[in-house]
XYZ file of C-alpha atoms in Angstrom:
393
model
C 0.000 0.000 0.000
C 2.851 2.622 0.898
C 4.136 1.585 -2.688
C 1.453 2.874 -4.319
C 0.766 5.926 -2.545
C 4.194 7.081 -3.308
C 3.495 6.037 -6.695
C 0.398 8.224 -6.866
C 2.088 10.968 -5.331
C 4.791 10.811 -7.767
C 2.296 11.212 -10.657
C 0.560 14.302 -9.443
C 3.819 16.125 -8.939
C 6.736 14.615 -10.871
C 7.335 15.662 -15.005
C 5.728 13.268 -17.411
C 8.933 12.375 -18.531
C 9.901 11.029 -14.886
C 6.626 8.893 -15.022
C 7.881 4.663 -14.954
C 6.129 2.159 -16.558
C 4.228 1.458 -13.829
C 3.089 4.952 -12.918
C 1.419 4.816 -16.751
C -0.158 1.731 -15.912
C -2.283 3.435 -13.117
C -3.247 5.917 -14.558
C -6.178 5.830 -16.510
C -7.527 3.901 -13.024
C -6.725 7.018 -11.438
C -8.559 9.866 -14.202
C -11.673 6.989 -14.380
C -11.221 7.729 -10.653
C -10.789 11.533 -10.591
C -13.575 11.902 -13.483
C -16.236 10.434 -10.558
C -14.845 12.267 -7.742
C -15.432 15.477 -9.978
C -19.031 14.151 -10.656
C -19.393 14.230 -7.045
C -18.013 17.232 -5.453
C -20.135 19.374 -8.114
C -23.117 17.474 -7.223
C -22.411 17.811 -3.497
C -21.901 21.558 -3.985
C -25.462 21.869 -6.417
C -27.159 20.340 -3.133
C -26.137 22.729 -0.911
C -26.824 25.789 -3.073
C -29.573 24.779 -3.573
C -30.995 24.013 -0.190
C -31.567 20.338 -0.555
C -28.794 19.879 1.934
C -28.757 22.199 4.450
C -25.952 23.860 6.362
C -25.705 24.221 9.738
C -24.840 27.299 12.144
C -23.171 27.193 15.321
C -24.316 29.882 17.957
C -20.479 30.999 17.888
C -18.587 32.320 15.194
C -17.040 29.719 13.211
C -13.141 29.826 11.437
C -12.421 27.399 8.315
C -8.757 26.501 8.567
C -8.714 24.350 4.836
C -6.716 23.577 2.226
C -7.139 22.462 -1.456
C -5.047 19.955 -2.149
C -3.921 16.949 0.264
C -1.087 17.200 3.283
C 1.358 19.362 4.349
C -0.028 22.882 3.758
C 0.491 23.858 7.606
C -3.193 23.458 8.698
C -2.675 22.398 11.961
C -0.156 24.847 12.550
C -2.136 27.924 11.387
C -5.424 25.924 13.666
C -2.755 25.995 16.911
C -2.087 29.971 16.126
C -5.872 30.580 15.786
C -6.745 29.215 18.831
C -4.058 31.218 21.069
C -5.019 33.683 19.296
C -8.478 33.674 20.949
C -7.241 31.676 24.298
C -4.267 34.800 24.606
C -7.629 36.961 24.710
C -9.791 35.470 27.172
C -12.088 34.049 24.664
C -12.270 30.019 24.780
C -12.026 28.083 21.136
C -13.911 24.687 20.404
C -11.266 22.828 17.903
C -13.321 20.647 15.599
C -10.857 17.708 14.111
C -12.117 14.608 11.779
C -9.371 12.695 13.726
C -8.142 11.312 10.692
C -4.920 8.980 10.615
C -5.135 7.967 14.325
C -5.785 11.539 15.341
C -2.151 12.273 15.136
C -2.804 15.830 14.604
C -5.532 16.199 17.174
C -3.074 14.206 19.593
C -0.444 16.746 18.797
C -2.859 19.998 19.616
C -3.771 18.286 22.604
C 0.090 18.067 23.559
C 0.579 21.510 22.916
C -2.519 23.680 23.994
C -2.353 21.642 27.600
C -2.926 24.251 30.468
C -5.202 26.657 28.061
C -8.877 27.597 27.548
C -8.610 25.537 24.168
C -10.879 22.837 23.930
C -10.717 19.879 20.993
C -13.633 18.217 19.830
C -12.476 15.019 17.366
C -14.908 13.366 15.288
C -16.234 12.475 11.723
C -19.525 14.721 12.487
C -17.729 17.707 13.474
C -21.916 19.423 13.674
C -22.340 16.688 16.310
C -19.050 16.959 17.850
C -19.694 20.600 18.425
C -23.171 20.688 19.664
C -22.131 18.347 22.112
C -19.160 20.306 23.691
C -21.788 23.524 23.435
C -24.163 21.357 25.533
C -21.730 21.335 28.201
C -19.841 24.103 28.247
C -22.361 26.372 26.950
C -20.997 29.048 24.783
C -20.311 33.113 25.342
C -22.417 36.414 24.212
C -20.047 38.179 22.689
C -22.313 40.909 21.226
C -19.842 44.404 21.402
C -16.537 42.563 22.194
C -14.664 41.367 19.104
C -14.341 45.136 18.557
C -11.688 44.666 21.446
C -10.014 41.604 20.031
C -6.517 41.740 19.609
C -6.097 45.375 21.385
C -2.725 46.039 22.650
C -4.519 45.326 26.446
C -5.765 42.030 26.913
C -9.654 42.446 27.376
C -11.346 41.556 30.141
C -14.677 39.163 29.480
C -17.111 38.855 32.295
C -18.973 35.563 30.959
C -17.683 32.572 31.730
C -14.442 32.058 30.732
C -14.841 28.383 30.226
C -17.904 28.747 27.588
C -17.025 28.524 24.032
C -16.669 32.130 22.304
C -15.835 30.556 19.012
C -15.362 27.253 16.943
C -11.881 26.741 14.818
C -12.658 24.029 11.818
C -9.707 22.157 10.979
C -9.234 21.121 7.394
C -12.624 22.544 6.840
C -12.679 23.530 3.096
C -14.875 20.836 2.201
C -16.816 20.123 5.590
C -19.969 22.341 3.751
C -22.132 21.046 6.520
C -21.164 23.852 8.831
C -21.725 27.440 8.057
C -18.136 29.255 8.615
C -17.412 32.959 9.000
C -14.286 33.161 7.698
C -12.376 30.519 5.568
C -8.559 30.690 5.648
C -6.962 28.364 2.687
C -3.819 27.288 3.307
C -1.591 27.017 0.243
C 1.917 25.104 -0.088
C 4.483 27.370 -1.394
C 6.951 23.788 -2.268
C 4.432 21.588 -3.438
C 1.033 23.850 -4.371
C -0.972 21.991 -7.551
C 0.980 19.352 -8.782
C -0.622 18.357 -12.266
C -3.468 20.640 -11.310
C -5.710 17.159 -11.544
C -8.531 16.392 -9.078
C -7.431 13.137 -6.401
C -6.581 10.494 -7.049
C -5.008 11.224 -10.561
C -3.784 14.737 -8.736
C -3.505 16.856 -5.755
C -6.303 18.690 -5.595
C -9.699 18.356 -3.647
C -11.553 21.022 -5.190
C -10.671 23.253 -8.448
C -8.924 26.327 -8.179
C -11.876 27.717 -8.766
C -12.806 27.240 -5.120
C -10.769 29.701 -4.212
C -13.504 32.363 -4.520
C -15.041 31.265 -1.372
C -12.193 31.786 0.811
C -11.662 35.022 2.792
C -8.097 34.565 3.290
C -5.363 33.048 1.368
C -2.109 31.582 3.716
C 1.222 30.631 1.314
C 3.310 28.538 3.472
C 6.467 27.336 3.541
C 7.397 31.006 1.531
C 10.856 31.056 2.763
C 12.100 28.029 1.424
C 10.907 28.627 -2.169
C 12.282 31.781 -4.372
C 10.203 34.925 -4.901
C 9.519 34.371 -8.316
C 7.545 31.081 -6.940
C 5.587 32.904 -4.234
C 5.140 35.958 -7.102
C 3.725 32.829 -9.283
C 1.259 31.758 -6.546
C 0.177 35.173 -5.802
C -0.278 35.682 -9.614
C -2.556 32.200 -9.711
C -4.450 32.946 -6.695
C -5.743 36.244 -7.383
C -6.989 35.030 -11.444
C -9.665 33.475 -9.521
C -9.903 36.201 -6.606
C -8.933 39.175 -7.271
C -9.223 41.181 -3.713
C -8.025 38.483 -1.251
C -6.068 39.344 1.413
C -2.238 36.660 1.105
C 0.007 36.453 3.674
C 3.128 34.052 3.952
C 3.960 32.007 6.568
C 6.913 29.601 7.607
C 7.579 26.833 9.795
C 9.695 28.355 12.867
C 11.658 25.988 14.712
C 11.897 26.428 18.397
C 13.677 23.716 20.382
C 14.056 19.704 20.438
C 12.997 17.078 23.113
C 13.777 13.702 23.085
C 11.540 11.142 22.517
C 11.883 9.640 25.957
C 11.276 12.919 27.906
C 9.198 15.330 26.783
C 9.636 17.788 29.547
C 13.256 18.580 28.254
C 14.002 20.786 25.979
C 16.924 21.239 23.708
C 18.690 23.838 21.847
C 18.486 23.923 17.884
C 22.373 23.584 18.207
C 22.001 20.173 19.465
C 22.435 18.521 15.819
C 25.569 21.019 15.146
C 28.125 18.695 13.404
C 25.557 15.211 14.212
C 24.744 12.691 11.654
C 21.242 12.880 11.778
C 18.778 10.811 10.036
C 14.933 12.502 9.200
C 11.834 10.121 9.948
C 8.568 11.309 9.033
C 5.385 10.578 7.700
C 3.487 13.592 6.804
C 2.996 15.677 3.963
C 5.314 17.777 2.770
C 8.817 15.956 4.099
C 10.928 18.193 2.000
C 10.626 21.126 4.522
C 11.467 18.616 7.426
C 14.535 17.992 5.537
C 15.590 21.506 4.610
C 15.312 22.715 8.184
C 17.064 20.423 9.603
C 19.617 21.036 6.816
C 19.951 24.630 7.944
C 20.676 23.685 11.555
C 24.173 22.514 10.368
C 24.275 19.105 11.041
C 27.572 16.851 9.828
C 25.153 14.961 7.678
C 21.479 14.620 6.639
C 20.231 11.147 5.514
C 16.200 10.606 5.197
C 13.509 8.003 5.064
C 9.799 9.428 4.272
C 6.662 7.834 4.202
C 3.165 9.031 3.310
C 1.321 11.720 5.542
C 0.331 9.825 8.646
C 1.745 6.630 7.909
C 1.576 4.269 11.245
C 5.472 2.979 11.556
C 5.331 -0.968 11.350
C 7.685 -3.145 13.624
C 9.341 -4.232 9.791
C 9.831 -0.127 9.194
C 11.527 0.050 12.637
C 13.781 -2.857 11.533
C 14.712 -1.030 8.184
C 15.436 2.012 10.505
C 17.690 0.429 12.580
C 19.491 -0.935 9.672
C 19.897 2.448 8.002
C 21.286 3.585 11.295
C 23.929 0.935 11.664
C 25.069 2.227 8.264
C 25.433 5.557 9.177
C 27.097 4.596 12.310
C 29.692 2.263 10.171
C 30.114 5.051 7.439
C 31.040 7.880 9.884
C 32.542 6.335 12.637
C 29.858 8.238 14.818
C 26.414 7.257 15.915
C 23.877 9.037 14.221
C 20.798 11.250 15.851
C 17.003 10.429 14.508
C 14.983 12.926 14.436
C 11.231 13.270 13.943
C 8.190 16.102 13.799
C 5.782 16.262 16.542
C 3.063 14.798 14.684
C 4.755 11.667 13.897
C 5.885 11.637 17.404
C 2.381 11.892 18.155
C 1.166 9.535 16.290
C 3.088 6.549 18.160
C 5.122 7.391 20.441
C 5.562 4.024 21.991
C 6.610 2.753 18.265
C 10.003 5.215 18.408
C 10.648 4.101 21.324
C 11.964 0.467 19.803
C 15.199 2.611 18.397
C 16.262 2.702 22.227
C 19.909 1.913 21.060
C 19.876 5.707 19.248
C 18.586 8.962 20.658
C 14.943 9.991 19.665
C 14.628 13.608 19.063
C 11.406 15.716 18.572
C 11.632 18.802 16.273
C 9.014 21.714 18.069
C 8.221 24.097 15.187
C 5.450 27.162 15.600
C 4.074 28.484 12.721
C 5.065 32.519 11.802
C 4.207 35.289 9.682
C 6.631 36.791 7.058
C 6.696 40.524 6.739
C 6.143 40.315 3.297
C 4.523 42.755 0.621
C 2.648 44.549 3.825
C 1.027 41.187 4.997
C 1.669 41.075 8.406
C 0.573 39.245 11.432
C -1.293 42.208 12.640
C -3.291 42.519 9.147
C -4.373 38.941 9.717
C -5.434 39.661 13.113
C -7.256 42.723 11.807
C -8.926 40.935 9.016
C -10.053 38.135 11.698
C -11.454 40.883 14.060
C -13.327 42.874 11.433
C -15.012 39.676 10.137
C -16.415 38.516 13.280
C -17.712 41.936 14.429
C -19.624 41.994 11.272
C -20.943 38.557 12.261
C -21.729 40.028 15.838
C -23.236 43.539 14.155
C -20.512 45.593 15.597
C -19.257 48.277 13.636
């Protein structure tokens, strides 16, 4: 199975000419398969227009974090900065998460909003999910204070600070069941359309077209790719929407802990002059790989799987083996290191590579001062919208 989703993700991104025999094989199984997923997301869109299905509205204000095309477009990371956003403010957020591929993203959120007013919902009916975590925390009036949001004093709610002010939807492009206030695409500056082909044949969930219903447009990774690429995706993005607001965002990396511990924290310098070998499963492994680069290890070797791949004892084994030939190549025993979400996802599992240190990269997502899209315009733009959703001028 891992062979063939590397083999799918090869066609939606790799030149024609780098297409095997075996990647031309699958591929008319994969445009018979795009051609009926295309059937069905118009015909899922026609029913909510027109009223046959029906969308649903929370009581709070709700916040699309989405993307358009699958893994690694920093969705989690931008839903984490959302919800401190509001938490920093006195304002509690309800995280709604499908909980797909273990929950290893939901797992990870958990990890790091612990100790905050954040709360996560998980769950394939994210309308049930919420209404249930509404039921019991009940949720906040905020009529007259989004207008305060963000000021440069931290305002001062008298509700309830446990009730819910406001729901965050994570990967929520798609999820049309819920009504959403404001829907932030997130965009991958190193891998963005591939073949511009609908899954499974490409990358993408939805057309570009769909752009026209977001409110905000995010390009990530923007630092590692050069401005004529980010110009490119700017240029792309605003054929289809003209007037929306794009910022740029990176990946900052803040400290390691290792796997056993994660109470301790380590400097970025801790890989200076290591051999260190990359293990991940998630989406976009290439910026893994490039920051650690930048860190200034001795030596960067790598072993990627697809986005929330489970590691399997035989995986482990192959590990270990790669390992042993670092160690005999260098003379020095190597360093593996991993992101939090696959740490998240099985902890235990890393745990079997006892004989090697385990480290955890810690990353926060953060704004680039670029072109006069700053973190304060985003925070403006998610004020305004609300208090237009609350009446407040």
């Amino acid at each position: 199975m891992e062979a063939v989703r590397r083999a799918v993700k090869q066609i939606a991104y790799a030149p024609p000419s780098q297409l095997t025999a075996f990647h031309l094989s699958l591929t008319p199984f994969l445009f018979l398969a795009s051609s009926l997923y295309s059937v069905a997301i118009r015909l899922r869109h026609h029913l909510y227009r027109f009223n046959i299905l029906h969308k649903h509205r929370l009581p709070v204000p709700v916040i699309s974090v989405g993307n358009l095309t699958w893994g690694g477009n920093g969705k989690t990371p931008m839903v984490e900065f959302v919800a401190r956003l509001f938490a920093d403010h006195r304002i509690s957020p309800l995280i709604l998460t499908r909980g797909y591929g273990g929950a290893d993203e939901a797992k990870m959120l958990h990890r790091q909003l612990k100790g905050t007013s954040v709360k996560i919902g998980v769950g394939a009916n994210r309308v049930a999910t919420a209404t249930t975590f509404i039921e019991q925390y009940g949720y906040m009036c905020l009529n007259g204070t989004y207008d305060k949001l963000l000021a440069e004093d931290k305002m001062e709610i008298q509700s309830n600070y446990d009730q819910i002010g406001v729901a965050i939807l994570d990967d929520g492009m798609q999820h049309l069941r819920m009504w959403r206030d404001l829907e932030i695409v997130m965009v991958n500056a190193l891998m963005p359309w591939g073949n511009n082909q609908l899954i499974p044949l490409g990358p993408l969930r939805e057309p570009l077209t769909a752009l026209e219903r977001a409110d905000i447009a995010v390009i990530h990774h923007a630092d590692l790719v050069l401005e004529k690429d980010t110009d490119a995706l700017e240029s792309t993005i605003r054929k289809v929407k003209k007037s929306i607001p794009i910022f740029f965002t990176k990946m900052a990396p803040v400290c390691f802990f290792p796997c056993r511990d994660v109470s301790c924290k380590m400097p970025l310098t801790t890989v200076e002059n290591v051999i260190v070998l990359c293990l991940s499963g998630i989406g976009s492994a290439d910026s893994f790989i490039q920051r650690i680069k930048m860190m200034g290890p001795a030596y960067v070797d790598h072993l990627d799987f697809s986005d929330h791949h489970l590691f399997q004892p035989k995986e482990i084994e192959m590990v270990q083996t790669r390992l042993k030939a670092l160690e005999s190549e260098f003379a020095a025993k190597p360093v593996v290191v991993v992101t939090e979400k696959d740490y998240d996802r099985a902890p235990e599992v890393l745990k079997h590579l006892k004989h090697y240190e385990v480290l955890v990269l810690c990353c926060r997502l953060q704004f680039l001062a670029c072109k006069g899209s700053t973190e304060e315009r985003f925070e403006k733009i998610v004020r305004d919208r609300l208090s237009r959703r609350l009446g407040v001028n």
